[in-house]
Coordinates of N, CA and C in Angstrom, one line a residue:
M1 N 77.7 53.5 26.4 CA 77.1 54.6 25.8 C 76.7 54.9 24.3
F2 N 76.0 55.0 23.6 CA 75.6 55.3 22.0 C 75.3 56.1 22.0
N3 N 76.6 55.8 20.9 CA 77.0 57.9 20.1 C 76.5 57.5 18.4
E4 N 75.0 58.3 18.6 CA 74.7 58.9 16.9 C 75.6 59.4 16.5
E5 N 76.9 60.0 16.0 CA 77.8 59.9 15.4 C 78.4 59.1 14.9
N6 N 79.1 57.8 15.3 CA 79.7 56.4 15.1 C 78.4 55.6 14.7
A7 N 77.1 55.1 14.9 CA 76.9 54.8 15.0 C 76.4 53.6 13.6
I8 N 76.6 52.3 13.0 CA 76.8 52.3 11.7 C 75.4 51.5 12.0
D9 N 74.5 51.7 10.7 CA 73.5 50.6 10.4 C 73.0 49.5 9.9
A10 N 73.7 48.4 10.3 CA 73.7 46.8 10.1 C 73.2 46.8 8.1
K11 N 71.5 47.4 8.0 CA 71.9 47.5 6.8 C 72.8 47.3 6.0
N12 N 73.9 48.7 6.3 CA 74.4 49.2 5.4 C 75.9 48.8 5.3
L13 N 75.7 47.5 6.1 CA 77.3 46.6 6.2 C 78.2 45.4 4.7
H14 N 79.0 45.4 5.2 CA 79.2 44.5 3.8 C 79.8 44.0 3.9
V15 N 81.0 42.6 3.6 CA 81.1 41.8 3.9 C 82.0 41.7 2.6
D16 N 82.8 41.6 3.0 CA 84.5 40.7 1.1 C 85.3 40.2 2.3
S17 N 86.0 38.8 1.6 CA 86.7 37.8 1.9 C 87.6 37.0 0.7
F18 N 88.9 37.6 0.8 CA 89.7 37.0 0.5 C 90.4 36.0 1.6
K19 N 90.6 34.1 0.3 CA 91.7 33.3 0.9 C 93.0 33.6 0.1
Y20 N 93.9 32.5 0.7 CA 95.4 33.3 1.0 C 96.0 32.1 1.2
Q21 N 97.0 31.2 1.0 CA 98.2 30.4 1.5 C 99.7 31.4 2.9
S22 N 99.3 30.8 3.4 CA 100.4 31.0 5.2 C 101.2 31.6 4.1
T23 N 102.1 30.5 3.2 CA 103.5 31.0 2.7 C 103.2 32.6 1.7
E24 N 101.5 33.2 1.9 CA 102.5 34.4 0.6 C 102.1 35.5 1.2
D25 N 102.0 37.2 1.4 CA 102.0 38.0 1.8 C 100.8 38.6 0.8
M26 N 100.0 37.3 0.6 CA 98.8 38.2 0.1 C 97.6 39.4 1.2
P27 N 97.3 39.2 2.7 CA 96.6 39.7 3.5 C 97.2 41.2 2.9
S28 N 98.2 41.7 3.3 CA 99.1 43.2 2.7 C 98.5 43.5 1.2
D29 N 98.6 42.7 0.0 CA 98.4 43.2 -1.2 C 97.2 43.4 -1.2
A30 N 95.8 41.9 -0.8 CA 94.8 42.0 -0.9 C 93.8 43.6 0.0
Y31 N 94.4 43.6 1.2 CA 93.6 45.0 1.7 C 94.0 45.4 0.7
S32 N 95.5 46.1 0.3 CA 96.0 47.7 -0.6 C 94.6 47.8 -1.5
S33 N 94.3 47.2 -2.3 CA 94.0 46.9 -3.4 C 92.5 46.6 -3.2
W34 N 91.7 46.6 -1.9 CA 90.8 46.0 -1.9 C 90.2 48.2 -1.1
E35 N 91.1 48.6 -0.9 CA 91.2 50.0 0.1 C 91.4 50.5 -1.0
E36 N 92.0 50.4 -2.3 CA 91.7 51.5 -4.0 C 90.9 51.5 -4.3
K37 N 90.0 50.1 -3.7 CA 88.2 50.4 -5.1 C 87.9 50.8 -3.9
H38 N 87.9 50.6 -2.3 CA 86.6 51.0 -1.7 C 87.4 52.0 -0.6
P39 N 87.5 53.6 -1.4 CA 88.1 54.7 -0.6 C 87.3 55.2 0.5
N40 N 86.0 54.7 0.1 CA 84.9 56.1 1.5 C 84.2 54.9 2.3
A41 N 85.4 53.5 2.1 CA 85.5 52.9 3.4 C 84.9 52.4 4.9
R42 N 84.6 52.9 5.8 CA 84.2 52.2 6.5 C 84.6 51.0 7.5
V43 N 85.5 50.7 8.1 CA 85.9 49.5 8.3 C 84.8 49.7 9.5
F44 N 84.1 48.7 9.4 CA 84.2 47.6 11.1 C 85.2 46.9 12.5
K45 N 84.5 45.8 11.1 CA 85.4 44.7 11.6 C 86.5 44.6 10.7
L46 N 87.9 43.6 10.9 CA 88.9 43.3 10.4 C 89.6 42.3 10.7
E47 N 89.1 40.8 10.1 CA 89.4 39.2 11.5 C 90.3 38.4 10.4
F48 N 90.7 37.5 10.7 CA 91.4 36.8 9.6 C 91.1 35.0 10.7
H49 N 91.2 34.6 9.6 CA 90.7 32.5 9.7 C 91.8 31.8 9.6
N50 N 91.9 30.6 10.5 CA 93.2 29.8 10.1 C 91.3 28.8 8.7
I51 N 91.7 28.5 7.5 CA 90.8 27.2 7.3 C 91.6 26.4 6.8
G52 N 91.4 24.9 7.2 CA 91.7 23.6 7.9 C 92.2 23.1 8.8
E53 N 92.9 22.0 8.4 CA 93.5 21.3 9.6 C 94.6 22.1 10.0
S54 N 95.4 22.0 8.6 CA 96.4 22.2 8.9 C 97.1 23.1 9.3
N55 N 95.9 24.3 8.7 CA 96.6 25.9 8.7 C 97.4 26.5 7.3
E56 N 97.0 26.2 6.0 CA 97.4 26.0 5.2 C 96.6 27.3 4.6
W57 N 96.2 27.4 4.5 CA 94.9 28.3 4.0 C 94.6 29.2 5.3
Q58 N 94.5 30.5 5.2 CA 94.0 31.2 6.2 C 93.3 32.7 5.2
E59 N 92.3 33.4 6.2 CA 91.4 34.4 5.0 C 90.7 35.1 5.7
M60 N 90.7 36.1 5.0 CA 91.2 37.9 5.8 C 89.4 38.6 5.0
I61 N 89.3 39.1 6.4 CA 87.3 38.9 6.3 C 87.4 40.5 6.4
I62 N 86.0 41.5 5.2 CA 86.2 42.7 6.0 C 85.2 43.1 6.0
I63 N 84.7 43.6 7.2 CA 82.6 43.9 7.5 C 82.6 45.2 6.9
Y64 N 81.8 46.2 6.7 CA 82.2 47.3 6.6 C 81.4 48.1 5.9
T65 N 81.2 49.5 5.6 CA 80.0 50.0 5.4 C 81.1 51.9 4.5
E66 N 79.7 52.0 3.2 CA 80.1 52.8 2.5 C 79.5 54.5 2.8

């Protein structure tokens, strides 16, 4: 059921991504830094993906609106 109060207009969505090596503790540091720069952001989706065949690199993707 559609709830207008919680609706997000797709034209207002933004995407940020951070690439990091699997051996690092980068995701939490990057996300904390990102939160400081976007204090009013509402996160729509947070995703993590492995990059490449060895999965040595990963990517954190933040889809949000302000």
